[in-house]
């Protein structure tokens, strides 16, 4: 009797903790979105989306942040693409070719996890030192390379995590049909994990487009539309940062509008990625 | 012995790390017959089957000695490409693992990777193998559906069609009916009996009844060793070893 009372209390306690922590997270998310929408929406205008900053933009005059939107899209797409091109083969190699080398693969995983944990400002600083060494100026290209470096552990490890769940029987089925290792990788494993790959791409893109610290020194900032890989390029996180640090109230509001644009952009890309992944997921073998 | 041997296994020993899993296994598997590997679970049946197409390569810490001759090659020591050797064997596993693609592509996969890619060639081939596996009638209107939308029994027949498509001469099957309903099991069993005129079939089972129904040749294993082997009639009617007698009477698991 006593015991069951204790168990009930325990159950109640953990359920309480769960409910409280979920509500805190939910509330925090809601408040963030609410403040962005509440303060950003009134300041949002067509000009913000389509104009580059004119002379007095940062003092509250006309203009927009089209250059930062385009710059951010270039930067994040370029870095995500590069990270995919490097990351997909590496994660497949870890799970198919190095399948028997558990210890080696686990060390690689550990290293990547450490890299994942390094703050982006460190990548920024690293990229910056590198640029100085080669006499490069801050540019879209330097930014793309730095951000690629910074999202590649995210890309590899999140794809790796889904590849790890491919059943051994599927691997054996593939080899027993006479597949080579690369056929097993690209025709079987990759297809089985297509939704996981989409998630990984999405996660990486989100990190790439939202990060300010890694692009601060490497990509630089300008008021012009990006036209070349070798020119400095504006990005949304920095646009938000600069507007937010302005003492002028109007400009501050525009920072919220810019944050809203960034949020909607990420939301939009998430939805597209989900649609793509469900289209391909239907062939996944359920275990 | 009965019939010409297709697979000749000699002094095969396999260790998983320190565990001695196959002990001095020697057997001749007759051509174009159904050989059944019998034994209680954990005795090494699956492992023995996997050595025959070297799926044991996929496990770390495996030590293999001895030889397995198929045709003129000792497949354990050959310089030939292992993928080439595997193409001459179909595999059915305990539960079906269709490939993550549609039904048509599952059967076409093996043909495509061996270089036969034209749709014109593939279409009749796919139909042919699906018919061989008694699946065509059920799937002919949904060839572009995902393989995972089929029932487990249908999936196993799809895996059979897929295995046959590479035109093997050996079919390896590891308890292929243990996850299936009685009806699908029967289809697979009957199919094996039908197919043995063209293929050498090696099937693992732990079901005595199934072995009695379809085996031509029986290999009985216990704790990694072959206790007794021989043509099915002799094996079931006049077993020589005490362990075999006990097993046939159903005295252990
Ligand atoms: N990948 C593996 N690593 C280590 N030991 C294994 C592995 N696979 C099987 N074994 C061991 O080998 C023995 C035989 O297994 P198995 O061939 O699967 O038996 P069966 O198919 O007759 O049930 C068992 O004792 C099992 O624990
Ligand atoms: Mg087994």
Coordinates of C-alpha atoms and ligand atoms in Angstrom, one line a residue:
Chain A
X1 CA 0.0 0.0 0.0
X2 CA 2.7 2.4 1.1
X3 CA 4.8 1.5 -1.9
X4 CA 2.1 2.2 -4.4
X5 CA 1.4 5.5 -2.8
X6 CA 5.1 6.3 -3.2
X7 CA 5.0 5.2 -6.8
X8 CA 2.0 7.4 -7.5
X9 CA 3.8 10.4 -6.0
X10 CA 6.8 9.6 -8.1
X11 CA 4.7 9.4 -11.2
X12 CA 2.9 12.6 -10.3
X13 CA 6.2 14.4 -9.7
X14 CA 7.8 13.4 -13.0
X15 CA 4.6 14.2 -14.9
X16 CA 4.6 17.6 -13.3
X17 CA 8.2 18.2 -14.2
X18 CA 7.5 17.2 -17.8
X19 CA 4.4 19.4 -18.1
X20 CA 6.3 22.4 -16.6
X21 CA 9.3 22.1 -18.8
X22 CA 7.3 21.6 -21.9
X23 CA 5.2 24.7 -21.1
X24 CA 8.3 26.7 -20.4
X25 CA 9.8 25.8 -23.8
X26 CA 6.5 26.3 -25.6
X27 CA 6.0 29.7 -23.9
X28 CA 9.5 30.9 -24.7
X29 CA 9.0 30.0 -28.3
X30 CA 5.7 31.7 -28.4
X31 CA 7.1 34.9 -26.8
X32 CA 10.0 35.0 -29.2
X33 CA 7.7 34.7 -32.2
X34 CA 5.2 37.0 -30.7
X35 CA 7.7 39.8 -30.1
X36 CA 9.2 39.4 -33.5
X37 CA 5.7 39.5 -35.2
X38 CA 4.3 42.3 -32.9
X39 CA 7.2 44.6 -33.4
X40 CA 8.4 43.5 -36.8
X41 CA 5.1 43.3 -38.8
X42 CA 4.3 47.0 -38.5
X43 CA 7.8 48.0 -39.7
X44 CA 7.7 45.5 -42.5
X45 CA 7.2 47.1 -46.0
X46 CA 7.5 46.2 -49.6
X47 CA 10.6 48.4 -49.8
X48 CA 12.3 46.4 -47.1
X49 CA 12.1 43.3 -49.2
X50 CA 13.0 44.9 -52.6
X51 CA 15.3 47.9 -51.9
X52 CA 18.9 48.1 -51.0
X53 CA 19.8 50.5 -48.1
X54 CA 19.9 54.0 -49.5
X55 CA 22.1 56.6 -47.9
X56 CA 20.0 57.3 -44.8
X57 CA 18.5 53.8 -44.3
X58 CA 20.3 53.2 -41.0
X59 CA 19.1 56.6 -39.8
X60 CA 15.5 55.7 -40.5
X61 CA 15.2 56.9 -44.1
X62 CA 14.0 54.9 -47.1
X63 CA 15.6 51.7 -48.4
X64 CA 15.5 48.0 -47.6
X65 CA 17.6 45.0 -46.9
X66 CA 17.1 43.1 -50.2
X67 CA 20.9 42.9 -50.4
X68 CA 21.1 41.1 -47.1
X69 CA 18.3 38.7 -48.0
X70 CA 19.9 37.8 -51.3
X71 CA 23.4 37.7 -49.7
X72 CA 22.2 35.4 -46.9
X73 CA 20.5 33.1 -49.4
X74 CA 23.6 32.9 -51.5
X75 CA 25.8 32.3 -48.5
X76 CA 23.6 29.6 -46.9
X77 CA 22.8 27.8 -50.2
X78 CA 26.5 27.8 -51.3
X79 CA 27.7 26.6 -47.9
X80 CA 24.9 23.9 -47.6
X81 CA 25.6 22.7 -51.2
X82 CA 29.3 22.4 -50.5
X83 CA 28.7 20.7 -47.1
X84 CA 26.4 18.2 -48.9
X85 CA 28.9 17.4 -51.6
X86 CA 31.5 16.7 -48.9
X87 CA 29.3 15.4 -46.2
X88 CA 27.1 12.8 -47.9
X89 CA 30.0 10.8 -49.3
X90 CA 31.9 11.0 -45.9
X91 CA 28.9 9.8 -43.9
X92 CA 28.2 7.0 -46.4
X93 CA 31.9 6.0 -46.3
X94 CA 31.8 5.8 -42.5
X95 CA 28.8 3.5 -42.5
X96 CA 29.4 1.4 -45.5
X97 CA 33.1 1.1 -46.3
X98 CA 34.2 1.5 -42.7
X99 CA 31.4 -0.7 -41.5
X100 CA 33.7 -3.1 -39.8
X101 CA 36.0 -0.5 -38.3
X102 CA 33.8 0.4 -35.4
X103 CA 36.6 1.9 -33.3
X104 CA 37.9 4.2 -36.1
X105 CA 34.4 5.3 -36.9
X106 CA 33.6 6.1 -33.3
X107 CA 36.7 8.2 -33.0
X108 CA 35.6 10.1 -36.1
X109 CA 32.2 10.6 -34.6
X110 CA 33.8 11.9 -31.4
X111 CA 35.9 14.4 -33.3
X112 CA 33.0 15.6 -35.4
X113 CA 30.9 16.0 -32.2
X114 CA 33.7 18.2 -30.7
X115 CA 33.7 20.2 -33.9
X116 CA 29.9 20.6 -33.7
X117 CA 30.3 22.0 -30.2
X118 CA 32.9 24.7 -31.1
X119 CA 31.2 28.1 -31.2
X120 CA 30.8 29.7 -34.6
X121 CA 32.9 32.7 -33.6
X122 CA 35.9 30.4 -33.5
X123 CA 35.3 29.3 -37.0
X124 CA 34.9 33.0 -37.9
X125 CA 38.3 33.8 -36.3
X126 CA 39.9 30.8 -38.0
X127 CA 38.5 31.8 -41.4
X128 CA 39.7 35.3 -40.8
X129 CA 43.3 34.2 -39.9
X130 CA 43.3 32.1 -43.0
X131 CA 42.2 35.0 -45.1
X132 CA 44.9 37.2 -43.8
X133 CA 47.5 34.6 -44.4
X134 CA 46.4 34.4 -48.1
X135 CA 45.9 38.1 -48.4
X136 CA 42.2 37.7 -49.1
X137 CA 39.6 40.3 -48.3
X138 CA 36.3 39.6 -46.7
X139 CA 34.1 38.2 -49.4
X140 CA 31.1 36.0 -50.2
X141 CA 33.5 33.2 -51.0
X142 CA 35.4 33.4 -47.8
X143 CA 32.1 33.4 -45.9
X144 CA 30.9 30.4 -47.8
X145 CA 34.0 28.4 -47.0
X146 CA 34.0 29.4 -43.4
X147 CA 30.3 28.5 -43.0
X148 CA 30.8 25.2 -44.8
X149 CA 33.5 24.3 -42.3
X150 CA 31.2 25.2 -39.5
X151 CA 28.2 23.3 -40.7
X152 CA 30.0 20.2 -42.1
X153 CA 30.1 18.4 -38.7
X154 CA 26.4 19.0 -38.4
X155 CA 25.7 17.7 -41.8
X156 CA 27.9 14.6 -41.5
X157 CA 26.8 13.6 -38.0
X158 CA 23.1 14.1 -38.6
X159 CA 23.2 12.0 -41.8
X160 CA 25.4 9.5 -40.0
X161 CA 22.9 9.2 -37.2
X162 CA 20.2 8.0 -39.7
X163 CA 22.6 5.8 -41.7
X164 CA 23.4 4.0 -38.4
X165 CA 19.8 2.9 -38.2
X166 CA 19.8 1.0 -41.5
X167 CA 19.2 -2.6 -40.7
X168 CA 22.1 -5.0 -41.3
X169 CA 19.7 -7.2 -43.2
X170 CA 19.3 -4.5 -45.9
X171 CA 23.0 -4.3 -46.3
X172 CA 23.2 -8.0 -46.6
X173 CA 20.4 -8.0 -49.2
X174 CA 22.2 -5.4 -51.2
X175 CA 25.5 -7.3 -51.2
X176 CA 23.9 -10.6 -51.9
X177 CA 22.6 -9.2 -55.1
X178 CA 26.1 -8.5 -56.1
X179 CA 26.2 -4.8 -55.3
X180 CA 29.5 -3.1 -54.8
X181 CA 30.2 -0.8 -51.8
X182 CA 29.3 2.3 -53.8
X183 CA 26.1 0.8 -55.2
X184 CA 25.2 -0.2 -51.7
X185 CA 25.9 3.3 -50.5
X186 CA 24.2 5.4 -53.2
X187 CA 21.4 3.1 -54.4
X188 CA 20.4 1.5 -51.2
X189 CA 21.6 3.4 -48.0
X190 CA 21.0 6.9 -49.4
X191 CA 17.5 6.0 -50.6
X192 CA 16.6 4.4 -47.4
X193 CA 17.7 7.6 -45.5
X194 CA 16.5 10.3 -47.8
X195 CA 14.3 11.9 -45.2
X196 CA 17.2 11.9 -42.7
X197 CA 19.4 13.5 -45.3
X198 CA 16.7 16.2 -45.9
X199 CA 16.6 16.9 -42.1
X200 CA 20.4 17.2 -42.1
X201 CA 20.4 19.6 -45.0
X202 CA 17.7 21.6 -43.3
X203 CA 19.4 21.8 -40.0
X204 CA 22.7 22.8 -41.7
X205 CA 20.9 25.5 -43.8
X206 CA 19.2 26.9 -40.7
X207 CA 22.5 27.1 -38.9
X208 CA 24.2 28.6 -42.0
X209 CA 21.6 31.3 -42.6
X210 CA 21.1 32.3 -39.0
X211 CA 24.7 32.6 -37.8
X212 CA 26.2 36.0 -37.4
X213 CA 29.5 35.3 -35.7
X214 CA 31.1 33.2 -38.4
X215 CA 30.3 35.8 -41.1
X216 CA 31.2 38.9 -39.2
X217 CA 34.8 39.1 -40.3
X218 CA 34.7 36.7 -43.3
X219 CA 31.8 37.9 -45.4
X220 CA 31.9 41.5 -44.3
X221 CA 29.1 43.9 -45.0
X222 CA 28.1 46.2 -47.8
X223 CA 25.1 48.2 -49.0
X224 CA 25.2 46.7 -52.5
X225 CA 23.6 43.7 -54.0
X226 CA 26.0 40.8 -54.1
X227 CA 27.3 40.4 -57.6
X228 CA 30.5 38.5 -57.2
X229 CA 32.1 35.8 -55.0
X230 CA 35.0 38.0 -54.3
X231 CA 33.1 41.0 -53.0
X232 CA 32.0 41.6 -49.4
X233 CA 28.4 40.6 -49.0
X234 CA 25.6 41.6 -46.6
X235 CA 23.8 39.0 -44.6
X236 CA 20.6 39.0 -42.6
X237 CA 22.0 38.3 -39.1
X238 CA 24.4 41.2 -39.5
X239 CA 21.6 43.4 -40.9
X240 CA 19.6 42.6 -37.8
X241 CA 22.6 43.3 -35.6
X242 CA 23.4 46.6 -37.1
X243 CA 19.8 47.9 -37.0
X244 CA 19.3 46.6 -33.5
X245 CA 22.4 48.5 -32.2
X246 CA 21.0 51.8 -33.6
X247 CA 19.7 54.3 -31.0
X248 CA 16.9 55.3 -33.4
X249 CA 13.6 53.7 -32.5
X250 CA 12.5 53.4 -36.1
X251 CA 15.6 51.5 -37.1
X252 CA 15.2 49.2 -34.1
X253 CA 11.8 48.3 -35.3
X254 CA 13.2 47.4 -38.7
X255 CA 15.6 45.0 -36.9
X256 CA 12.5 43.1 -35.8
X257 CA 11.1 43.2 -39.3
X258 CA 14.4 41.7 -40.6
X259 CA 14.2 39.0 -37.9
X260 CA 10.7 38.3 -39.1
X261 CA 12.0 37.9 -42.7
X262 CA 14.7 35.6 -41.6
X263 CA 12.2 33.5 -39.6
X264 CA 9.8 33.2 -42.5
X265 CA 12.6 32.3 -44.8
X266 CA 13.6 29.4 -42.6
X267 CA 10.0 28.3 -42.2
X268 CA 9.5 28.4 -45.9
X269 CA 12.6 26.3 -46.6
X270 CA 11.6 23.8 -43.8
X271 CA 8.2 23.3 -45.5
X272 CA 9.8 22.7 -48.9
X273 CA 12.2 20.2 -47.5
X274 CA 9.4 18.3 -45.7
X275 CA 7.5 18.1 -48.9
X276 CA 10.5 16.7 -50.7
X277 CA 11.3 14.2 -48.0
X278 CA 7.8 12.8 -47.7
X279 CA 7.7 12.3 -51.5
X280 CA 10.8 10.1 -51.3
X281 CA 10.1 8.6 -47.9
X282 CA 7.4 6.4 -49.2
X283 CA 9.9 3.8 -50.5
X284 CA 11.7 3.6 -47.1
X285 CA 11.7 0.0 -45.8
X286 CA 10.1 -0.1 -42.4
X287 CA 11.7 -2.3 -39.8
Chain B
X1 CA 26.4 -39.5 -51.8
X2 CA 23.4 -38.3 -53.7
X3 CA 24.0 -36.5 -57.0
X4 CA 26.9 -34.4 -58.2
X5 CA 28.1 -32.0 -55.5
X6 CA 27.7 -28.3 -56.3
X7 CA 29.2 -26.8 -53.1
X8 CA 32.1 -28.6 -51.5
X9 CA 32.8 -27.5 -48.0
X10 CA 36.0 -28.8 -46.4
X11 CA 37.3 -28.4 -42.9
X12 CA 35.6 -25.1 -42.4
X13 CA 36.3 -23.4 -39.1
X14 CA 34.9 -20.0 -38.1
X15 CA 35.6 -17.9 -35.1
X16 CA 33.7 -14.8 -34.0
X17 CA 36.5 -13.3 -31.9
X18 CA 37.2 -16.1 -29.4
X19 CA 34.0 -17.9 -30.0
X20 CA 34.4 -21.0 -32.1
X21 CA 31.2 -21.0 -34.1
X22 CA 31.7 -23.5 -36.9
X23 CA 33.9 -26.6 -36.1
X24 CA 35.4 -28.7 -38.8
X25 CA 32.5 -28.5 -41.1
X26 CA 32.8 -30.7 -44.1
X27 CA 29.9 -31.3 -46.5
X28 CA 29.0 -31.8 -50.1
X29 CA 25.9 -30.0 -51.2
X30 CA 24.3 -31.8 -54.1
X31 CA 23.4 -30.0 -57.3
X32 CA 19.8 -29.3 -58.2
X33 CA 18.4 -30.6 -55.0
X34 CA 17.1 -29.1 -51.8
X35 CA 19.6 -29.3 -49.0
X36 CA 18.2 -28.5 -45.6
X37 CA 20.4 -27.4 -42.7
X38 CA 18.7 -28.4 -39.5
X39 CA 19.5 -27.8 -35.9
X40 CA 18.5 -26.0 -32.7
X41 CA 18.9 -22.2 -32.7
X42 CA 22.3 -20.9 -32.0
X43 CA 24.1 -23.9 -33.5
X44 CA 25.6 -22.0 -36.4
X45 CA 23.1 -22.6 -39.3
X46 CA 22.9 -19.0 -40.4
X47 CA 26.6 -18.5 -40.0
X48 CA 27.3 -21.6 -42.2
X49 CA 24.9 -20.3 -44.9
X50 CA 26.5 -16.8 -44.8
X51 CA 30.0 -18.3 -45.4
X52 CA 28.7 -19.7 -48.7
X53 CA 28.3 -16.2 -50.2
X54 CA 30.8 -14.6 -47.9
X55 CA 28.4 -12.3 -46.1
X56 CA 30.6 -13.2 -43.2
X57 CA 33.0 -10.6 -44.7
X58 CA 30.7 -8.0 -43.2
X59 CA 31.4 -8.9 -39.6
X60 CA 34.4 -7.7 -37.7
X61 CA 36.7 -10.2 -35.9
X62 CA 35.8 -13.1 -38.1
X63 CA 38.4 -15.8 -38.6
X64 CA 37.8 -18.3 -41.4
X65 CA 39.8 -21.4 -42.3
X66 CA 39.1 -24.3 -44.7
X67 CA 37.6 -24.1 -48.1
X68 CA 34.4 -23.8 -50.0
X69 CA 34.5 -24.9 -53.6
X70 CA 31.9 -23.8 -56.0
X71 CA 32.7 -24.8 -59.6
X72 CA 36.5 -24.4 -59.9
X73 CA 36.8 -21.6 -57.3
X74 CA 37.6 -21.8 -53.7
X75 CA 35.4 -18.8 -52.8
X76 CA 37.2 -18.2 -49.6
X77 CA 40.5 -17.7 -51.2
X78 CA 39.7 -16.8 -54.8
X79 CA 41.1 -13.7 -56.5
X80 CA 37.8 -13.3 -58.3
X81 CA 35.7 -10.4 -57.3
X82 CA 33.3 -11.4 -54.5
X83 CA 30.5 -9.3 -56.0
X84 CA 30.8 -11.5 -59.1
X85 CA 30.5 -14.7 -57.1
X86 CA 27.5 -13.3 -55.1
X87 CA 25.7 -12.6 -58.4
X88 CA 25.5 -16.4 -58.9
X89 CA 23.6 -16.8 -55.7
X90 CA 20.2 -15.6 -54.5
X91 CA 19.6 -15.0 -50.9
X92 CA 16.4 -15.1 -48.9
X93 CA 16.7 -14.0 -45.3
X94 CA 14.7 -14.7 -42.2
X95 CA 12.6 -11.7 -42.8
X96 CA 12.3 -10.0 -46.1
X97 CA 14.4 -6.9 -46.8
X98 CA 13.1 -5.4 -50.0
X99 CA 15.2 -2.5 -51.3
X100 CA 13.9 1.0 -50.7
X101 CA 12.3 1.5 -54.1
X102 CA 9.2 0.4 -56.0
X103 CA 8.3 -3.1 -56.8
X104 CA 9.5 -3.0 -60.4
X105 CA 12.8 -1.5 -59.5
X106 CA 13.4 -4.1 -56.8
X107 CA 13.4 -6.9 -59.4
X108 CA 15.2 -4.7 -62.0
X109 CA 17.9 -3.7 -59.6
X110 CA 20.1 -6.8 -60.0
X111 CA 19.8 -6.6 -63.8
X112 CA 20.7 -2.9 -63.8
X113 CA 23.8 -3.2 -61.7
X114 CA 25.0 -5.9 -64.0
X115 CA 24.7 -3.5 -66.9
X116 CA 21.3 -4.4 -68.4
X117 CA 19.5 -1.1 -68.3
X118 CA 17.1 -0.7 -71.2
X119 CA 13.5 -0.5 -70.3
X120 CA 12.7 -2.7 -73.3
X121 CA 14.8 -5.5 -71.9
X122 CA 13.8 -5.0 -68.3
X123 CA 10.0 -5.0 -68.6
X124 CA 9.6 -8.6 -69.8
X125 CA 12.3 -9.8 -67.5
X126 CA 10.7 -8.3 -64.5
X127 CA 7.4 -9.8 -65.4
X128 CA 9.0 -13.2 -65.9
X129 CA 10.7 -13.3 -62.5
X130 CA 7.6 -12.0 -60.7
X131 CA 5.7 -14.8 -62.4
X132 CA 8.3 -17.3 -61.3
X133 CA 7.8 -16.1 -57.7
X134 CA 4.0 -16.3 -58.0
X135 CA 3.7 -12.6 -57.4
X136 CA 2.8 -11.2 -60.8
X137 CA -0.9 -11.5 -60.6
X138 CA -1.0 -9.7 -57.3
X139 CA 1.2 -6.8 -58.3
X140 CA 0.9 -6.3 -62.0
X141 CA -1.3 -3.2 -61.5
X142 CA 0.9 -1.6 -58.8
X143 CA 4.4 -2.1 -60.1
X144 CA 5.2 1.5 -59.2
X145 CA 4.1 1.2 -55.6
X146 CA 6.6 1.0 -52.9
X147 CA 7.8 -2.5 -52.0
X148 CA 7.2 -1.7 -48.4
X149 CA 3.5 -1.5 -49.1
X150 CA 3.3 -5.2 -49.7
X151 CA 2.5 -7.8 -47.0
X152 CA 5.4 -9.7 -45.5
X153 CA 4.5 -12.8 -47.4
X154 CA 4.4 -10.8 -50.7
X155 CA 7.7 -9.1 -49.7
X156 CA 9.4 -12.4 -49.3
X157 CA 8.2 -13.5 -52.7
X158 CA 9.4 -10.2 -54.1
X159 CA 12.8 -11.0 -52.6
X160 CA 12.7 -14.4 -54.3
X161 CA 11.9 -12.8 -57.6
X162 CA 14.7 -10.3 -57.0
X163 CA 17.1 -13.1 -56.1
X164 CA 16.2 -15.1 -59.3
X165 CA 16.6 -12.1 -61.5
X166 CA 20.4 -12.2 -61.5
X167 CA 20.1 -15.7 -62.9
X168 CA 21.9 -17.5 -60.1
X169 CA 22.5 -21.2 -59.9
X170 CA 22.3 -21.4 -56.1
X171 CA 19.6 -20.2 -53.8
X172 CA 20.5 -19.7 -50.2
X173 CA 17.6 -19.3 -47.8
X174 CA 17.7 -18.7 -44.1
X175 CA 14.5 -19.8 -42.4
X176 CA 12.6 -18.0 -45.3
X177 CA 9.2 -18.9 -43.9
X178 CA 9.7 -18.3 -40.2
X179 CA 8.1 -14.8 -40.4
X180 CA 5.4 -15.7 -42.8
X181 CA 1.7 -16.8 -42.5
X182 CA 1.0 -20.5 -43.3
X183 CA -0.3 -19.7 -46.7
X184 CA 2.7 -17.7 -47.9
X185 CA 5.0 -20.3 -46.3
X186 CA 3.3 -22.9 -48.4
X187 CA 3.8 -20.8 -51.6
X188 CA 7.5 -20.5 -50.9
X189 CA 7.9 -24.2 -50.1
X190 CA 6.1 -25.3 -53.2
X191 CA 8.1 -22.9 -55.2
X192 CA 11.3 -24.3 -53.9
X193 CA 10.2 -27.8 -54.9
X194 CA 9.4 -26.5 -58.3
X195 CA 12.7 -24.6 -58.7
X196 CA 15.0 -27.4 -57.7
X197 CA 15.1 -28.7 -61.2
X198 CA 17.0 -25.6 -62.2
X199 CA 18.7 -24.5 -59.0
X200 CA 20.7 -25.8 -56.1
X201 CA 18.8 -24.8 -53.0
X202 CA 20.2 -24.6 -49.5
X203 CA 17.7 -23.8 -46.9
X204 CA 18.1 -23.3 -43.1
X205 CA 15.2 -24.3 -41.0
X206 CA 14.5 -25.3 -37.5
X207 CA 11.2 -26.9 -38.4
X208 CA 11.4 -30.7 -38.6
X209 CA 8.1 -30.9 -40.5
X210 CA 9.3 -28.5 -43.1
X211 CA 12.5 -30.5 -43.5
X212 CA 10.6 -33.7 -43.9
X213 CA 8.3 -32.1 -46.5
X214 CA 10.9 -30.7 -48.9
X215 CA 14.4 -31.9 -48.1
X216 CA 16.4 -34.1 -50.4
X217 CA 19.5 -33.9 -48.4
X218 CA 19.8 -33.0 -44.7
X219 CA 22.7 -31.6 -42.7
X220 CA 22.1 -31.7 -39.0
X221 CA 24.1 -29.4 -36.8
X222 CA 24.6 -29.1 -33.1
X223 CA 26.9 -26.6 -31.4
X224 CA 28.7 -25.7 -34.5
X225 CA 29.4 -29.2 -35.6
X226 CA 27.8 -31.4 -38.2
X227 CA 26.5 -34.3 -36.3
X228 CA 25.0 -36.2 -39.2
X229 CA 24.2 -35.6 -42.9
X230 CA 22.8 -37.7 -45.7
X231 CA 19.9 -38.1 -48.1
X232 CA 16.6 -37.1 -46.5
X233 CA 15.1 -40.6 -46.5
X234 CA 18.0 -42.2 -44.8
X235 CA 18.4 -39.3 -42.4
X236 CA 14.8 -39.5 -41.2
X237 CA 14.2 -43.3 -41.4
X238 CA 17.5 -44.6 -40.2
X239 CA 19.4 -42.0 -38.3
X240 CA 22.8 -43.2 -37.0
X241 CA 23.7 -40.8 -34.2
X242 CA 22.0 -40.7 -30.9
X243 CA 21.7 -37.0 -31.0
X244 CA 20.0 -37.1 -34.4
X245 CA 17.5 -39.7 -33.1
X246 CA 16.7 -37.5 -30.1
X247 CA 16.3 -34.5 -32.3
X248 CA 14.0 -36.2 -34.8
X249 CA 11.9 -37.5 -31.9
X250 CA 11.6 -33.8 -30.9
X251 CA 13.3 -34.4 -27.6
X252 CA 15.1 -31.1 -27.6
X253 CA 13.8 -27.7 -28.7
Ligands
LIG1 N1 28.0 -11.3 -35.7 C1 28.2 -12.1 -34.7 N2 29.1 -11.8 -33.7 C2 29.4 -12.7 -32.7 N3 28.8 -13.9 -32.6 C3 27.9 -14.2 -33.4 C4 27.5 -13.4 -34.5 N4 26.5 -14.0 -35.3 C5 26.3 -15.2 -34.6 N5 27.1 -15.3 -33.5 C6 27.1 -16.5 -32.6 O1 27.4 -17.6 -33.4 C7 26.5 -18.7 -33.0 C8 25.8 -19.2 -34.1 O2 24.8 -18.3 -34.5 P1 23.9 -18.5 -35.8 O3 24.7 -19.0 -36.9 O4 23.1 -17.3 -36.0 O5 22.9 -19.7 -35.3 P2 21.6 -20.3 -35.9 O6 21.3 -19.6 -37.2 O7 21.8 -21.7 -35.9 O8 20.5 -19.9 -34.9 C9 25.7 -18.2 -31.9 O9 26.2 -18.6 -30.6 C10 25.8 -16.7 -32.0 O10 25.8 -16.1 -30.7
LIG2 MG1 19.7 -18.4 -37.7

